[in-house]
C-alpha positions as CSV (number, residue, x, y, z in Angstrom):
1,M,-69.3,-0.8,-9.4
2,M,-65.8,0.1,-8.8
3,D,-64.2,1.9,-11.3
4,N,-61.4,0.2,-13.9
5,K,-59.2,2.9,-13.5
6,I,-58.9,2.8,-9.9
7,I,-58.8,-0.9,-9.6
8,R,-55.7,-0.5,-11.6
9,W,-54.4,2.1,-9.9
10,I,-54.8,0.2,-6.4
11,G,-53.6,-3.0,-8.4
12,W,-50.3,-1.2,-9.2
13,M,-49.3,0.3,-6.0
14,G,-49.9,-3.2,-4.9
15,C,-47.3,-4.5,-7.1
16,V,-45.3,-0.9,-5.9
17,L,-45.4,-1.8,-2.2
18,L,-44.7,-5.8,-2.2
19,L,-41.7,-5.4,-4.6
20,A,-41.0,-2.3,-2.2
21,S,-40.9,-5.0,0.9
22,C,-39.0,-7.4,-0.9
23,K,-35.9,-5.2,-1.1
24,S,-32.7,-6.8,0.3
25,G,-31.5,-3.4,0.8
26,D,-28.2,-3.9,-0.8
27,E,-28.9,-1.9,-4.1
28,Y,-26.5,0.8,-3.2
29,E,-24.0,-2.1,-3.9
30,A,-25.0,-1.8,-7.8
31,A,-22.7,2.0,-7.6
32,L,-19.6,-0.5,-7.3
33,P,-17.6,0.0,-10.4
34,R,-17.2,-2.9,-12.2
35,D,-13.3,-2.3,-13.2
36,A,-12.8,-2.0,-9.5
37,A,-9.1,-3.5,-8.7
38,L,-9.5,-2.9,-4.9
39,V,-12.6,-3.6,-3.3
40,V,-12.4,-3.2,1.2
41,S,-15.8,-4.6,2.4
42,F,-16.0,-3.2,6.4
43,N,-18.5,-4.9,8.9
44,P,-19.4,-1.4,10.9
45,V,-21.6,-3.6,13.6
46,S,-19.3,-6.0,14.2
47,I,-16.6,-3.6,14.1
48,V,-18.3,-1.4,16.9
49,E,-19.1,-4.4,18.9
50,K,-15.7,-5.7,19.0
51,S,-14.7,-2.4,20.1
52,G,-16.4,-2.0,23.1
53,L,-18.4,1.1,21.6
54,S,-21.8,0.0,21.8
55,G,-22.0,-1.2,25.6
56,E,-21.7,0.9,28.7
57,E,-18.1,0.9,28.6
58,G,-18.0,2.6,25.7
59,K,-20.3,5.9,26.6
60,A,-17.7,7.5,27.5
61,K,-15.5,7.3,25.0
62,V,-18.4,8.2,22.3
63,Q,-19.3,10.9,24.6
64,R,-15.7,11.9,24.3
65,L,-15.7,11.8,20.6
66,G,-18.9,14.0,19.8
67,D,-17.7,16.4,22.5
68,A,-14.7,16.9,20.4
69,L,-17.1,17.4,17.6
70,K,-19.3,19.8,18.7
71,S,-15.9,21.3,19.7
72,G,-15.6,21.8,15.8
73,M,-19.0,22.4,14.7
74,Q,-20.6,25.6,16.7
75,G,-24.2,25.4,16.7
76,S,-24.1,21.8,16.3
77,G,-24.2,20.4,19.5
78,Q,-28.2,18.9,19.0
79,L,-27.2,17.4,15.8
80,V,-23.6,15.7,17.0
81,D,-25.9,14.3,20.1
82,K,-28.2,12.6,18.0
83,V,-26.1,11.4,15.7
84,M,-23.8,9.7,18.8
85,E,-26.8,8.7,20.0
86,N,-28.7,6.9,17.3
87,P,-26.3,7.0,14.2
88,S,-29.3,6.4,11.9
89,E,-30.3,10.2,12.3
90,S,-27.0,10.6,10.2
91,G,-29.1,9.3,7.0
92,I,-26.9,6.1,6.3
93,D,-27.5,2.8,7.3
94,F,-24.6,1.4,9.3
95,R,-25.7,-1.6,9.8
96,K,-25.2,-2.7,6.2
97,K,-21.6,-2.9,4.9
98,V,-19.2,-0.1,3.9
99,Y,-17.2,-0.2,0.9
100,L,-14.1,1.3,0.0
101,F,-12.9,0.6,-3.8
102,V,-10.2,2.1,-6.0
103,E,-10.4,1.6,-9.8
104,S,-8.3,0.0,-12.2
105,Q,-4.9,2.2,-12.9
106,S,-6.4,4.3,-9.6
107,V,-8.3,6.7,-11.8
108,S,-11.0,7.1,-8.7
109,A,-11.2,6.5,-5.1
110,G,-14.1,5.9,-3.3
111,V,-16.5,5.1,-0.9
112,L,-19.8,3.7,-0.8
113,A,-22.8,3.0,2.0
114,R,-26.3,2.7,2.2
115,V,-28.6,5.4,2.5
116,S,-31.8,4.8,4.8
117,D,-33.1,8.8,4.8
118,A,-32.5,10.8,2.0
119,G,-34.0,13.8,3.9
120,K,-31.8,13.1,7.3
121,L,-28.7,13.1,4.9
122,E,-29.6,16.4,3.9
123,S,-29.8,17.9,7.0
124,L,-26.4,16.6,7.7
125,L,-25.1,17.8,4.9
126,E,-26.6,21.5,5.2
127,V,-25.3,21.8,8.7
128,L,-21.9,20.7,7.2
129,G,-22.3,23.7,4.6
130,K,-23.0,26.0,7.3
131,Q,-20.1,25.4,9.4
132,Q,-18.3,25.4,5.9
133,I,-16.9,22.0,6.3
134,C,-18.9,21.1,2.4
135,D,-20.5,23.1,-0.5
136,V,-23.9,24.1,-0.9
137,L,-25.9,21.0,-2.2
138,T,-26.3,21.0,-5.9
139,Q,-29.4,18.9,-7.4
140,E,-28.9,16.8,-10.5
141,E,-31.3,14.6,-12.5
142,G,-31.0,11.6,-10.3
143,Y,-29.3,12.4,-7.2
144,T,-27.6,15.8,-5.1
145,W,-23.9,16.3,-4.7
146,T,-21.8,18.7,-3.0
147,T,-17.8,19.2,-2.6
148,M,-15.7,18.0,0.8
149,G,-12.1,19.7,0.7
150,N,-11.0,17.4,-2.5
151,W,-13.8,14.8,-2.0
152,L,-17.4,14.9,-4.2
153,V,-20.2,13.7,-2.0
154,A,-23.0,12.2,-4.2
155,Y,-26.2,10.5,-3.1
156,T,-29.3,9.2,-4.2
157,S,-32.0,8.0,-2.2
158,D,-30.2,4.5,-2.0
159,A,-26.6,5.0,-2.2
160,L,-24.2,7.1,-1.0
161,L,-21.0,8.0,-2.6
162,V,-18.1,9.8,-2.1
163,L,-15.2,10.2,-4.7
164,A,-12.1,11.5,-4.7
165,D,-9.3,11.3,-8.0
166,P,-6.0,10.0,-6.3
167,N,-4.0,12.0,-9.0
168,G,-5.2,15.2,-7.5
169,G,-7.9,16.6,-9.7
170,V,-10.6,18.6,-9.1
171,P,-13.5,17.1,-7.1
172,Q,-16.2,17.9,-9.3
173,D,-15.0,16.9,-12.3
174,L,-16.2,13.6,-10.6
175,C,-19.9,14.2,-11.1
176,H,-19.9,12.3,-14.4
177,T,-18.6,8.9,-12.9
178,A,-20.6,9.4,-9.8
179,S,-23.5,10.1,-12.1
180,M,-23.1,6.7,-13.8
181,L,-22.5,4.8,-10.9
182,L,-25.3,5.8,-9.3
183,R,-27.6,4.9,-12.1
184,Q,-26.2,1.4,-12.6
185,K,-27.6,-1.5,-12.1
186,K,-26.4,-4.9,-10.6
187,A,-25.8,-6.6,-13.7
188,D,-23.7,-3.6,-15.0
189,G,-21.7,-3.5,-12.2
190,Y,-19.1,-5.3,-9.9
191,C,-21.8,-7.3,-8.0
192,A,-22.0,-9.1,-11.3
193,T,-18.7,-10.7,-10.9
194,S,-17.4,-13.9,-9.2
195,D,-14.9,-11.4,-7.4
196,F,-17.7,-9.6,-5.4
197,E,-19.2,-13.0,-4.7
198,K,-16.0,-14.1,-2.8
199,I,-15.8,-11.1,-1.1
200,K,-19.8,-11.1,-0.3
201,A,-18.8,-15.1,1.4
202,G,-15.9,-13.8,3.5
203,K,-16.6,-14.5,6.9
204,G,-14.1,-11.5,8.2
205,D,-14.8,-7.8,10.0
206,I,-13.2,-6.6,6.7
207,V,-12.6,-8.6,3.8
208,A,-10.4,-7.3,0.9
209,L,-9.8,-8.1,-2.9
210,T,-6.9,-6.5,-4.9
211,S,-5.4,-6.4,-8.1
212,L,-2.3,-5.3,-9.8
213,D,-4.3,-3.5,-12.0
214,M,-4.9,-0.8,-8.6
215,L,-1.4,0.6,-9.8
216,P,-0.6,2.8,-12.5
217,G,1.5,0.6,-15.4
218,Q,4.8,2.2,-14.7
219,Y,5.0,1.0,-11.3
220,V,4.7,-1.9,-12.1
221,S,5.7,-3.1,-15.4
222,P,9.4,-3.1,-15.0
223,V,8.9,-5.5,-12.8
224,L,7.5,-7.1,-14.6
225,M,9.0,-6.7,-18.2
226,G,9.6,-10.0,-20.1
227,A,7.2,-12.5,-18.2
228,S,4.9,-12.6,-21.1
229,G,2.5,-10.5,-23.3
230,G,0.1,-12.4,-22.6
231,L,0.2,-11.4,-19.0
232,E,-2.6,-9.4,-17.4
233,L,-2.4,-7.0,-14.2
234,K,-5.9,-7.4,-13.3
235,D,-5.2,-11.6,-13.3
236,I,-2.7,-10.8,-10.5
237,K,-5.0,-10.9,-7.5
238,T,-5.6,-11.7,-3.6
239,L,-8.5,-11.8,-1.7
240,A,-7.6,-10.7,2.6
241,D,-10.0,-11.7,5.4
242,V,-9.3,-9.4,8.6
243,T,-10.5,-10.8,11.6
244,F,-10.5,-9.1,15.0
245,S,-10.7,-11.5,17.9
246,Q,-9.9,-11.8,21.9
247,G,-6.2,-10.5,22.0
248,K,-5.3,-10.6,18.2
249,M,-6.2,-9.4,14.7
250,R,-5.5,-12.2,12.3
251,I,-5.7,-11.4,7.9
252,D,-5.9,-14.8,6.2
253,F,-4.4,-13.9,2.0
254,T,-5.3,-16.4,-0.6
255,N,-4.1,-16.4,-4.1
256,L,-6.9,-16.0,-6.2
257,T,-4.1,-15.3,-9.4
258,T,-6.0,-16.1,-13.0
259,G,-4.4,-16.8,-16.5
260,Q,-2.2,-19.6,-17.3
261,V,0.7,-17.6,-17.4
262,M,1.0,-16.2,-14.3
263,K,0.1,-19.9,-12.9
264,Q,3.3,-21.1,-14.6
265,L,5.5,-18.3,-13.4
266,Q,4.4,-18.9,-9.4
267,E,4.6,-22.4,-10.2
268,K,8.8,-21.9,-11.5
269,Q,9.2,-19.9,-8.4
270,A,7.5,-22.9,-6.3
271,Q,10.2,-24.8,-7.6
272,A,13.1,-22.5,-6.3
273,F,11.4,-22.8,-2.2
274,G,11.2,-25.5,0.0
275,K,9.7,-26.1,3.3
276,I,11.3,-24.4,6.8
277,E,13.8,-26.8,8.8
278,G,13.8,-24.5,11.9
279,T,17.6,-24.9,11.9
280,Y,18.2,-21.2,12.9
281,L,15.6,-21.0,15.4
282,D,18.1,-22.0,18.2
283,K,20.9,-19.2,16.7
284,F,18.7,-16.2,18.0
285,P,17.3,-15.3,22.1
286,A,13.7,-15.2,22.2
287,N,13.5,-11.1,22.9
288,T,14.9,-11.0,19.2
289,G,14.1,-8.0,17.5
290,F,13.2,-9.4,13.9
291,W,13.5,-12.7,12.7
292,M,12.6,-14.1,8.8
293,S,13.5,-17.8,7.1
294,M,12.8,-19.4,4.3
295,H,14.2,-22.7,2.5
296,I,16.0,-21.6,-1.1
297,D,17.2,-23.8,-3.5
298,G,20.1,-20.9,-4.9
299,K,20.6,-22.3,-8.1
300,K,17.1,-22.4,-9.0
301,I,16.8,-18.8,-7.6
302,Y,19.3,-17.6,-9.8
303,E,18.1,-19.7,-13.3
304,I,14.5,-17.3,-12.2
305,L,16.3,-14.2,-12.3
306,C,18.5,-14.7,-15.3
307,K,15.2,-15.5,-17.3
308,H,13.7,-11.7,-16.6
309,P,15.3,-9.7,-19.3
310,L,15.8,-6.6,-16.5
311,L,17.3,-8.5,-13.6
312,N,19.6,-10.8,-16.0
313,S,20.6,-7.3,-17.8
314,Q,22.2,-6.3,-14.0
315,L,24.0,-9.6,-13.5
316,E,25.6,-9.7,-17.0
317,N,26.3,-5.8,-16.7
318,S,27.8,-5.6,-13.6
319,M,30.2,-3.2,-12.5
320,M,31.4,-5.7,-9.6
321,P,33.6,-8.6,-10.9
322,I,31.6,-11.0,-8.6
323,D,30.5,-14.7,-10.0
324,F,26.8,-14.2,-9.0
325,E,26.2,-17.5,-10.0
326,S,28.7,-19.5,-7.9
327,V,27.4,-17.4,-4.9
328,L,23.9,-18.9,-4.7
329,G,24.3,-21.8,-6.5
330,S,26.0,-22.8,-3.7
331,M,23.3,-21.8,-1.0
332,K,21.0,-24.6,-0.2
333,G,18.7,-25.2,2.9
334,D,17.6,-23.2,5.0
335,M,18.5,-19.3,5.6
336,A,17.6,-16.5,8.2
337,V,17.5,-12.7,8.7
338,A,17.7,-11.7,12.2
339,G,18.1,-8.4,14.4
340,N,16.2,-5.3,15.0
341,P,14.7,-2.6,12.5
342,V,15.5,0.2,14.3
343,S,18.8,0.4,15.5
344,G,19.7,-1.4,12.0
345,K,21.8,-4.2,13.9
346,F,21.5,-7.4,12.0
347,I,22.9,-10.6,10.9
348,A,21.9,-13.1,8.1
349,Y,22.9,-16.6,7.7
350,A,22.2,-19.4,4.8
351,D,23.5,-23.2,4.9
352,V,25.8,-23.4,1.4
353,T,27.1,-27.1,0.0
354,D,30.8,-25.5,0.0
355,D,32.9,-22.3,0.5
356,R,34.5,-22.3,-2.4
357,F,32.2,-19.5,-4.1
358,L,34.4,-16.7,-1.3
359,Q,37.1,-17.0,-4.1
360,T,35.4,-15.0,-6.3
361,F,35.3,-11.7,-3.6
362,E,39.6,-12.1,-4.3
363,N,38.3,-10.1,-8.1
364,L,37.3,-7.3,-5.6
365,K,40.3,-6.1,-3.6
366,P,41.8,-4.8,-7.0
367,L,38.5,-2.4,-7.8
368,L,38.2,-1.1,-4.4
369,A,41.9,-0.4,-4.3
370,L,41.0,2.8,-6.9
371,T,38.7,4.5,-4.4
372,G,41.6,5.9,-2.3
373,G,40.7,4.2,1.2
374,R,36.7,4.8,1.2
375,M,36.1,1.2,0.3
376,Q,38.5,-1.5,1.6
377,L,37.7,-5.3,1.9
378,V,40.3,-7.3,4.2
379,S,40.2,-11.0,4.7
380,R,40.0,-12.5,8.0
381,G,41.2,-16.2,8.2
382,A,40.6,-18.3,5.3
383,T,36.5,-17.9,4.8
384,G,36.0,-15.0,6.2
385,Y,36.6,-10.8,4.8
386,E,35.8,-7.4,6.3
387,F,34.5,-4.6,4.3
388,R,34.6,-1.0,4.9
389,V,33.3,2.1,4.3
390,S,33.8,5.2,5.1
391,D,30.1,6.8,4.2
392,G,26.9,4.2,4.4
393,S,25.2,6.4,2.1
394,M,27.7,5.9,-1.3
395,L,25.8,2.4,-1.2
396,G,22.4,3.9,-0.4
397,V,22.5,2.8,3.3
398,R,22.8,4.9,6.6
399,P,25.4,7.3,6.3
400,G,28.5,7.7,8.2
401,Y,31.1,4.8,8.5
402,Q,29.8,1.5,8.2
403,V,31.9,-2.2,8.6
404,W,29.9,-5.3,7.7
405,W,32.2,-9.1,8.0
406,F,31.2,-12.2,5.6
407,G,31.8,-15.8,5.2
408,V,31.8,-18.9,5.9
409,S,31.5,-20.6,9.5
410,N,30.6,-24.1,10.1
411,G,29.1,-24.8,6.6
412,R,27.3,-21.2,6.9
413,F,27.5,-18.3,4.6
414,Y,27.0,-15.3,7.2
415,V,26.5,-11.4,6.8
416,T,26.2,-8.7,9.8
417,N,27.3,-5.5,10.9
418,Q,28.0,-7.3,14.3
419,V,31.0,-9.6,14.9
420,D,30.4,-10.4,17.8
421,W,27.1,-12.2,16.5
422,I,29.0,-15.1,14.4
423,D,28.0,-17.9,15.6
424,A,27.1,-16.7,19.4
425,F,26.4,-18.9,21.7
426,V,22.8,-18.5,23.1
427,P,22.2,-19.0,27.0
428,G,19.1,-18.6,28.0
429,Q,15.4,-19.1,25.8
430,T,15.9,-19.3,21.9
431,L,12.9,-18.4,19.5
432,R,12.2,-21.7,19.7
433,D,10.7,-21.1,23.1
434,C,8.8,-18.1,21.1
435,P,4.6,-18.3,21.3
436,W,5.4,-19.0,17.7
437,G,8.4,-20.8,17.4
438,K,6.6,-24.2,16.9
439,Q,4.4,-23.0,14.2
440,V,7.8,-22.1,11.7
441,E,8.8,-25.9,10.4
442,G,7.3,-26.7,7.4
443,N,6.1,-23.5,5.8
444,L,7.7,-21.8,3.1
445,L,8.5,-18.2,4.9
446,Y,8.0,-17.3,8.2
447,W,8.8,-13.9,10.1
448,G,8.4,-12.7,13.4
449,M,8.4,-9.3,15.3
450,N,9.0,-8.9,18.8
451,L,6.9,-5.7,19.2
452,E,8.2,-5.2,23.0
453,S,11.8,-5.9,22.1
454,A,11.7,-3.5,19.5
455,V,9.9,-0.6,21.0
456,E,12.6,-1.1,23.8
457,E,15.5,-1.1,21.4
458,A,13.6,2.5,19.7
459,G,13.8,4.0,23.5
460,Q,17.4,3.5,24.2
461,T,18.6,4.3,20.2
462,Y,16.4,7.3,20.2
463,G,15.7,8.7,23.3
464,A,14.5,7.9,27.1
465,L,12.7,4.5,27.0
466,S,9.8,6.1,29.0
467,E,9.3,8.9,26.8
468,W,9.2,7.3,24.0
469,K,6.6,4.8,24.9
470,Q,4.6,7.5,26.3
471,A,4.7,9.1,22.9
472,L,4.3,5.7,20.8
473,G,1.2,5.0,24.0
474,F,-0.9,2.2,22.2
475,L,2.2,0.3,21.4
476,Q,3.3,-0.8,24.9
477,G,-0.1,-3.3,24.9
478,L,1.8,-5.3,21.6
479,D,3.3,-8.4,22.0
480,Y,4.2,-9.5,18.5
481,L,3.8,-10.2,15.0
482,T,4.1,-12.9,12.5
483,F,3.7,-13.5,8.9
484,V,3.9,-17.3,7.5
485,M,3.3,-18.3,4.0
486,E,2.0,-21.7,4.1
487,D,2.4,-22.3,0.3
488,M,2.2,-20.3,-2.8
489,N,-1.7,-19.8,-2.4
490,K,-2.3,-19.5,1.2
491,S,-0.7,-17.2,4.1
492,R,-1.9,-15.1,6.6
493,L,-0.9,-12.4,9.2
494,E,-1.4,-12.3,13.0
495,L,-0.8,-9.3,15.3
496,V,-1.2,-10.4,18.6
497,M,-1.5,-8.2,22.3
498,K,-0.5,-9.4,25.9
499,D,-4.1,-8.7,26.7
500,S,-6.5,-12.3,26.0
501,D,-8.9,-11.3,27.4
502,R,-10.0,-8.1,25.9
503,N,-10.9,-8.2,21.7
504,I,-7.9,-6.8,20.2
505,L,-10.1,-3.5,18.8
506,Q,-10.5,-2.5,22.4
507,S,-7.3,-2.6,23.5
508,L,-6.1,-0.7,21.0
509,L,-9.0,2.1,21.0
510,G,-8.2,1.9,25.6
511,A,-4.7,3.1,24.6
512,I,-5.3,5.1,22.0
513,N,-7.5,7.1,24.5
C-alpha cells in the first residue's frame, strides 16, 4: 500500500500543476501601481502586424533593424539574430499587453511587460551588461534588478518592470518601489479599479486612461483655483482609444470625469457653447493650412471668466482701458480662426450682435501715445483699426515690426495680420469641399489642418521646398489632421494619409525608412 506521505505529495503536486494550467498569464498586471494617474496599454501583436513587420514585406525592415543593433553590440550577433527571428528568445512575452504608467504627481514612471522565460531574460541582460549598456545583475529576495542609464530594470518569473524618476532621481532609489510593486497582489493594485476595467474593455491598438493627478499640483492649481475646495485632480480623467487602420489613425476620447463639482463646472461651460453652423467654411480656400471653429455665447463666457478668481482679478486690474464685458458680450454665433501655423499668417472671425463695443478701443489711443511711437492705434474707417508695434516681442509674439488689423465688417468681428484677407472672395473650392468639410456642422468644436499645405508653406518660408520635404521625409505622405468635439464627453482626432490602401503604420514606417 502506497505511503500516505507519497499520496499527499502527489496530490499536492497535482493541485500545483492544475493551478499552473489555470493561470491566465495576466498575473504580471498586478504590478501596476494602484495610484497610477496614467496607464497606457499597447497591443504588440496588433501593432507589429499592422506595421507590416510580420510578413514577407517586413523581413527586410527587421533585418535592417537587426543589423543596426549588431553594429552597436559587438560580439552579440548570434543573440540579436535569435531575438529578431523570434522575439520570445528575449524572455519577454510580446503576445501580452505592454503597459506604460505614470504614478500620481509623476513621482515615478515605468513600463510593465510579461516575462515568459526568466532565464532567457537574464541571458539578454548579461549580454547587455558585457556591452556596458546595463550594470551587473543583483539578486534580491524575490526579484532581480539592474540599472540601465537612468532606468531601473527589475523582474521576476512573471513580470518585467522598468522604472524611472521623472524628476531625475537615482534609479537605485527605486528598488523599494520595484520590490513593493512586484510583490503586489491584483486586489491591491490598479487591476482592482474600475479604470483598469475600462482599459481592458478598449478595442484599440493602444488604450490610455489619464487624470490630471499625473501633473504636479503647482502646474494645475492656478488653473483650477477657486473651482471648489472639494475638487480632486484624480477625478478629472479621460480615456483614449487609438486605432490604426487603412490610411488613417483615429483616437476616440471619452470624458470619464467623476465628482459632482467638476460635472457642474462642465455643465456651466456647455451653456456657453452651441452647435457649429458652419458659417465660415465658405470664407477660406480648400488649401488653408489651419482652421478652427466653434459656436459661442460671449456673454456667458465672460460670466464664467468672472467667476474664476485668478482670471477675474486680471480682468478687473488690467492696465488696458478696455471694456472686456462689452467686447465679449457682443459676440454670439459662429467664430473661426484660420491661417498657417508655420508662417504665422492668420485671420479670426466672430459673429457679433452690434459694433458699438468698438468705441472702447478709443480709450487705448491716449495710453499708446505714451509709448513714443513704439505702439500705435490708427482708425481705418468708422469700424476698423490698424495696430502697429515696432517689436512684437514686447507683446510676447514674433519679434520685429508687426501690424494687425481689427474691426467689424458685415456683422463680423475680425482680427488679422493680412489686410487683404478681410472679406476676401474665394474663387474656387472652399473648406466646405474638403473631405472633412461636411462633418463640421452640429459639433461643439472642430479644427482641421491641411498637412500638405503646411509642409509646402514651411518650404517656402524657411528654404527650398525639395530640401524641406527631404528633411521631413515621412510628412510627404500625410494628407490632413482633424479634431472634433461632439459634446462635452465625446471627441476624436483623425490623422489621414494620402495612401488609403495601406495601414497608416505601414505608410509611416515605409516613409521613415
